[in-house]
PDB file of C-alpha atoms in Angstrom:
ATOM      1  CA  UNK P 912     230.390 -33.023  73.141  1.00  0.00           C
ATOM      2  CA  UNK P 913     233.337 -30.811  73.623  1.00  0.00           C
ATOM      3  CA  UNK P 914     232.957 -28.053  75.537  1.00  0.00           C
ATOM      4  CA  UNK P 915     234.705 -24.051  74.538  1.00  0.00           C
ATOM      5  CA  UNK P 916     236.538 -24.024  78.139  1.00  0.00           C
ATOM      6  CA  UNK P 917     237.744 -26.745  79.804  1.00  0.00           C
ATOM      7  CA  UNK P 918     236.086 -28.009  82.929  1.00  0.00           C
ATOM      8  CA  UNK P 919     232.672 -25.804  82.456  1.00  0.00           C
ATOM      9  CA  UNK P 920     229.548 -27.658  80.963  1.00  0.00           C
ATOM     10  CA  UNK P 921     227.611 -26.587  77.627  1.00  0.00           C
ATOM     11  CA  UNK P 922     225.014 -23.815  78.627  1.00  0.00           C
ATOM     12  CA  UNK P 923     223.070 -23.932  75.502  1.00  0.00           C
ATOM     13  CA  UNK P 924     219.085 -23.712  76.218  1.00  0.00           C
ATOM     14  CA  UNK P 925     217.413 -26.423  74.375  1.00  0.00           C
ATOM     15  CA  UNK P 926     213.626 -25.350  72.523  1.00  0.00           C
ATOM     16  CA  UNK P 927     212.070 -28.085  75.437  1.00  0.00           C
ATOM     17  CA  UNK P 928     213.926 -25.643  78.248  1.00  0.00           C
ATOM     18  CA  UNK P 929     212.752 -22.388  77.145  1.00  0.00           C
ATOM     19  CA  UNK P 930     208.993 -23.738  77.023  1.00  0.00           C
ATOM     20  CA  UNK P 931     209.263 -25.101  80.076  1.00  0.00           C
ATOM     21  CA  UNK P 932     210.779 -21.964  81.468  1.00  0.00           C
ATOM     22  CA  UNK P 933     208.055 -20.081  79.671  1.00  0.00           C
ATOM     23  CA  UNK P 934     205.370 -22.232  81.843  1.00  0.00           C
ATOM     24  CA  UNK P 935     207.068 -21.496  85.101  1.00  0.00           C
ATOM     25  CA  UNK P 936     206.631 -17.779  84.236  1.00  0.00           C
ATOM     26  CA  UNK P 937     203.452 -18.144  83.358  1.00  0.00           C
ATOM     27  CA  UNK P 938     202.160 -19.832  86.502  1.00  0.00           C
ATOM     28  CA  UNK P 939     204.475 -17.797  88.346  1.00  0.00           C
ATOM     29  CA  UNK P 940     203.985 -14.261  86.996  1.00  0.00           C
ATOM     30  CA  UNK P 941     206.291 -11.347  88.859  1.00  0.00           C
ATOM     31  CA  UNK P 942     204.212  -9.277  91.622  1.00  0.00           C
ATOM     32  CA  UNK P 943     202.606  -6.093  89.911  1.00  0.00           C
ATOM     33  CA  UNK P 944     203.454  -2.631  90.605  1.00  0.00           C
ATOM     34  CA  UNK P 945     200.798   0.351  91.375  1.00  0.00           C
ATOM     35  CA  UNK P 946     200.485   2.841  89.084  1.00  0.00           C
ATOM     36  CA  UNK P 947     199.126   6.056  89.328  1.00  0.00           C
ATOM     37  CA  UNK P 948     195.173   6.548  88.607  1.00  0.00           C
ATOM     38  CA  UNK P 949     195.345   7.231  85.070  1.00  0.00           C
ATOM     39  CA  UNK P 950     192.306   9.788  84.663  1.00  0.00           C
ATOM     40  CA  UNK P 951     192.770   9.659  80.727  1.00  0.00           C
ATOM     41  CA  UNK P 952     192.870   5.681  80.314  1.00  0.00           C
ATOM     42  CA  UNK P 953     189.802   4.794  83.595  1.00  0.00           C
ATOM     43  CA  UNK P 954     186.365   5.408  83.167  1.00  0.00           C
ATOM     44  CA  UNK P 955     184.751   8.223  86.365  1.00  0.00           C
ATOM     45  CA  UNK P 956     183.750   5.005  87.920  1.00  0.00           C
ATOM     46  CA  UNK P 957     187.050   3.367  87.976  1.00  0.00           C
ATOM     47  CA  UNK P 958     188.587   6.104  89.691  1.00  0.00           C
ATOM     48  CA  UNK P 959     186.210   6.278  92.160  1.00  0.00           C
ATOM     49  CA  UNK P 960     186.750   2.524  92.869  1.00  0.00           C
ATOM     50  CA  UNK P 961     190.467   3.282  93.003  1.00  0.00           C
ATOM     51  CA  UNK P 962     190.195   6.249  95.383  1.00  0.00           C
ATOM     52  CA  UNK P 963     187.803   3.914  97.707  1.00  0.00           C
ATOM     53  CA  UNK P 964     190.896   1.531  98.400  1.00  0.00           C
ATOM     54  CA  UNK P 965     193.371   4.004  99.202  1.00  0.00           C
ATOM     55  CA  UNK P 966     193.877   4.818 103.089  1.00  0.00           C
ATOM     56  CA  UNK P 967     192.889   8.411 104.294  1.00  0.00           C
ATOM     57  CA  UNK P 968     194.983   8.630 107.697  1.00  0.00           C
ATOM     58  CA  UNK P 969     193.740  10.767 110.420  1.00  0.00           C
ATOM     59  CA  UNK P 970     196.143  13.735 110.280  1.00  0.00           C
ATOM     60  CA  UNK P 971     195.642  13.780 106.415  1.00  0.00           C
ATOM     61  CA  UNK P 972     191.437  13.829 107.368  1.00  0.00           C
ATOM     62  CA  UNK P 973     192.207  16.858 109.662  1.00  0.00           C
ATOM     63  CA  UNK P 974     194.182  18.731 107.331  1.00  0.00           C
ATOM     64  CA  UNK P 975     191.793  18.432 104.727  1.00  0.00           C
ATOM     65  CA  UNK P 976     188.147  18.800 107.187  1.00  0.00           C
ATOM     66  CA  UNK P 977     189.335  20.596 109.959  1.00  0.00           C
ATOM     67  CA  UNK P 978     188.913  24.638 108.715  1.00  0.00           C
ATOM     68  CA  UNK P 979     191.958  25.801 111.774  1.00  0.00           C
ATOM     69  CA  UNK P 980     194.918  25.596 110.720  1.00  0.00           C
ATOM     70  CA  UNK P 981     197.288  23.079 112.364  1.00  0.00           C
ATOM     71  CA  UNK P 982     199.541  25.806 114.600  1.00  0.00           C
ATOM     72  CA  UNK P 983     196.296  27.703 116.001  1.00  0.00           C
ATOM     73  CA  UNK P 984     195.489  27.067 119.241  1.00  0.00           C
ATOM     74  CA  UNK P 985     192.256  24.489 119.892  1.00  0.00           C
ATOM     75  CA  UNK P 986     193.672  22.632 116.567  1.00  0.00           C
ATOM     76  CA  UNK P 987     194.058  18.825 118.272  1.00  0.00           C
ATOM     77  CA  UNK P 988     190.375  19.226 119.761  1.00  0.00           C
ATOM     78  CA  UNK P 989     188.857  20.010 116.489  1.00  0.00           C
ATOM     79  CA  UNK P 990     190.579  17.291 115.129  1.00  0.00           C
ATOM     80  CA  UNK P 991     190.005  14.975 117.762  1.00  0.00           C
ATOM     81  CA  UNK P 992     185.727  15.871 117.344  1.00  0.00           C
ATOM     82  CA  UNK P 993     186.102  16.033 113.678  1.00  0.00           C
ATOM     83  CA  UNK P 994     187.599  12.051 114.036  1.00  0.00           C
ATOM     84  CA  UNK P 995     184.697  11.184 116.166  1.00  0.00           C
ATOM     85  CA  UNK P 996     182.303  12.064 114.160  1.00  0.00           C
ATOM     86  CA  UNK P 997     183.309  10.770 111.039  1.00  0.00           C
ATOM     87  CA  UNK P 998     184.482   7.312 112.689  1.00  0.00           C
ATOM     88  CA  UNK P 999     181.493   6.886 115.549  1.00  0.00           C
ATOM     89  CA  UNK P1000     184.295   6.633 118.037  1.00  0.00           C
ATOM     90  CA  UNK P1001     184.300   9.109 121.318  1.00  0.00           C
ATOM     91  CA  UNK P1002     186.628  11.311 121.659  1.00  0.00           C
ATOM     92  CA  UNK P1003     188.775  10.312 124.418  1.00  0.00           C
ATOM     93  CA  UNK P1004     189.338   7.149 122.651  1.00  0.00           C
ATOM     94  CA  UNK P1005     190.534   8.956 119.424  1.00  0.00           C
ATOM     95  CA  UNK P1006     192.925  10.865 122.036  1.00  0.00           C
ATOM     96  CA  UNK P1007     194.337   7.358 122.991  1.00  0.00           C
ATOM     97  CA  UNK P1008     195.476   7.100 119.868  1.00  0.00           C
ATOM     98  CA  UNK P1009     198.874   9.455 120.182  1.00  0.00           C
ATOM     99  CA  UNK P1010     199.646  12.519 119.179  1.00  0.00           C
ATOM    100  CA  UNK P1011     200.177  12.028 115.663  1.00  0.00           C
ATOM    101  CA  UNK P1012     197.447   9.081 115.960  1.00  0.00           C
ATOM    102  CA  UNK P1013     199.813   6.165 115.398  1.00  0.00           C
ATOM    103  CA  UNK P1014     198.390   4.054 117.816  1.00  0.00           C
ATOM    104  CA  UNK P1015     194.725   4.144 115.331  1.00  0.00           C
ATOM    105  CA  UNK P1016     193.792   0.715 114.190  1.00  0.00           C
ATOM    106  CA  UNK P1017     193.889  -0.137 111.101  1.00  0.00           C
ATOM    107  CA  UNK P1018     190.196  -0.182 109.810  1.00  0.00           C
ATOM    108  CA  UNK P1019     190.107   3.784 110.789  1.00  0.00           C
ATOM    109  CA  UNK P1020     191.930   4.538 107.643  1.00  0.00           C
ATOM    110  CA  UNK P1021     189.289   2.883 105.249  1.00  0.00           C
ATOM    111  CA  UNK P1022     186.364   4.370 107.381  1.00  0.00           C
ATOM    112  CA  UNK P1023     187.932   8.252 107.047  1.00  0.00           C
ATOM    113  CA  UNK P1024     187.883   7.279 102.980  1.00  0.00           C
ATOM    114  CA  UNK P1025     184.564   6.925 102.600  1.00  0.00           C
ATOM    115  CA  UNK P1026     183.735   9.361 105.526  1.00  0.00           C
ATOM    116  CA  UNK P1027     185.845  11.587 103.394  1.00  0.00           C
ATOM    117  CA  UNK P1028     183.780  10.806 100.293  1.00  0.00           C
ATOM    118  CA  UNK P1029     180.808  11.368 101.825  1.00  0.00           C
ATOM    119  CA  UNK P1030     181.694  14.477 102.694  1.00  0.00           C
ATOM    120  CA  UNK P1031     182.869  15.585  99.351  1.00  0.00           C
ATOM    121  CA  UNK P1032     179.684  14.346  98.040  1.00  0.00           C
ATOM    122  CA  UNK P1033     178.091  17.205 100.433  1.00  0.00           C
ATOM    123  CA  UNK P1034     179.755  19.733  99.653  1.00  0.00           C
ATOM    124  CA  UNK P1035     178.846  19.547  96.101  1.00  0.00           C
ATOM    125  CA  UNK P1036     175.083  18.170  95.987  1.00  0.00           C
ATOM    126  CA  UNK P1037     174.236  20.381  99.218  1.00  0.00           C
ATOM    127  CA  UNK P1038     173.477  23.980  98.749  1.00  0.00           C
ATOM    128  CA  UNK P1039     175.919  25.917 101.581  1.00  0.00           C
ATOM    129  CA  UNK P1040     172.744  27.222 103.717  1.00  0.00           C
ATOM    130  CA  UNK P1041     171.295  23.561 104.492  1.00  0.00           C
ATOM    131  CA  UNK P1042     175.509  22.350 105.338  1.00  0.00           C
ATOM    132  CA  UNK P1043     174.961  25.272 108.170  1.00  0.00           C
ATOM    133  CA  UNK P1044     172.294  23.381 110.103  1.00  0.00           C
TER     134      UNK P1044
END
């Protein structure tokens, strides 16, 4: 067979190569991306399944539990007792942790999720006056 330019081999893909090239695809499919929860296309269950797996770090926890705002004074301490009671953990070991809490292992993230949940769950099936005691 002559090839157009001198010196470089035919490139033409024969029907055997694309099938074959099709099965390496197939077996090897490219990674999946996230997408954003979809509240339109996912049934209330799905989403709640999808919100389970996502980490809640411990500043986010604070921000969104802790009723002082982060530049009053006696902030860090009722974020520090706020993390020990969701996690189970004492206090001074949460303090061990840093000051933005980067030294937290990893497992704290999925326990503030659901400690998070559950406390969403409160506040809405609770009435306010039995939260108070």
């Amino acid at each position: 067979m002559i090839s157009p330019t001198p010196g470089k081999k035919d490139r033409t893909v024969t029907p055997k190569q694309r099938v074959n090239t099709t099965r390496k695809l197939r077996a090897n499919p490219p990674p999946m991306t996230l997408r954003p929860i979809d509240s339109n296309r996912q049934s209330p269950q799905d989403r709640i399944d999808a919100l389970r797996d996502l980490p809640l770090e411990p500043l986010e926890y604070c921000q969104k539990w802790v009723e002082l705002s982060p530049e009053e004074r006696g902030y860090r301490k009722a974020c520090v007792e706020a993390l020990a009671e969701a996690t189970g953990l004492s206090p001074r070991t949460i303090e061990n942790w840093g000051k933005s809490f980067e030294k937290r292992p990893d497992h704290i993230t999925h326990s503030l999720r659901m400690a998070d949940t559950l406390n969403q769950i409160r506040k809405l099936v609770l009435p306010t006056d039995l939260l108070q005691k």
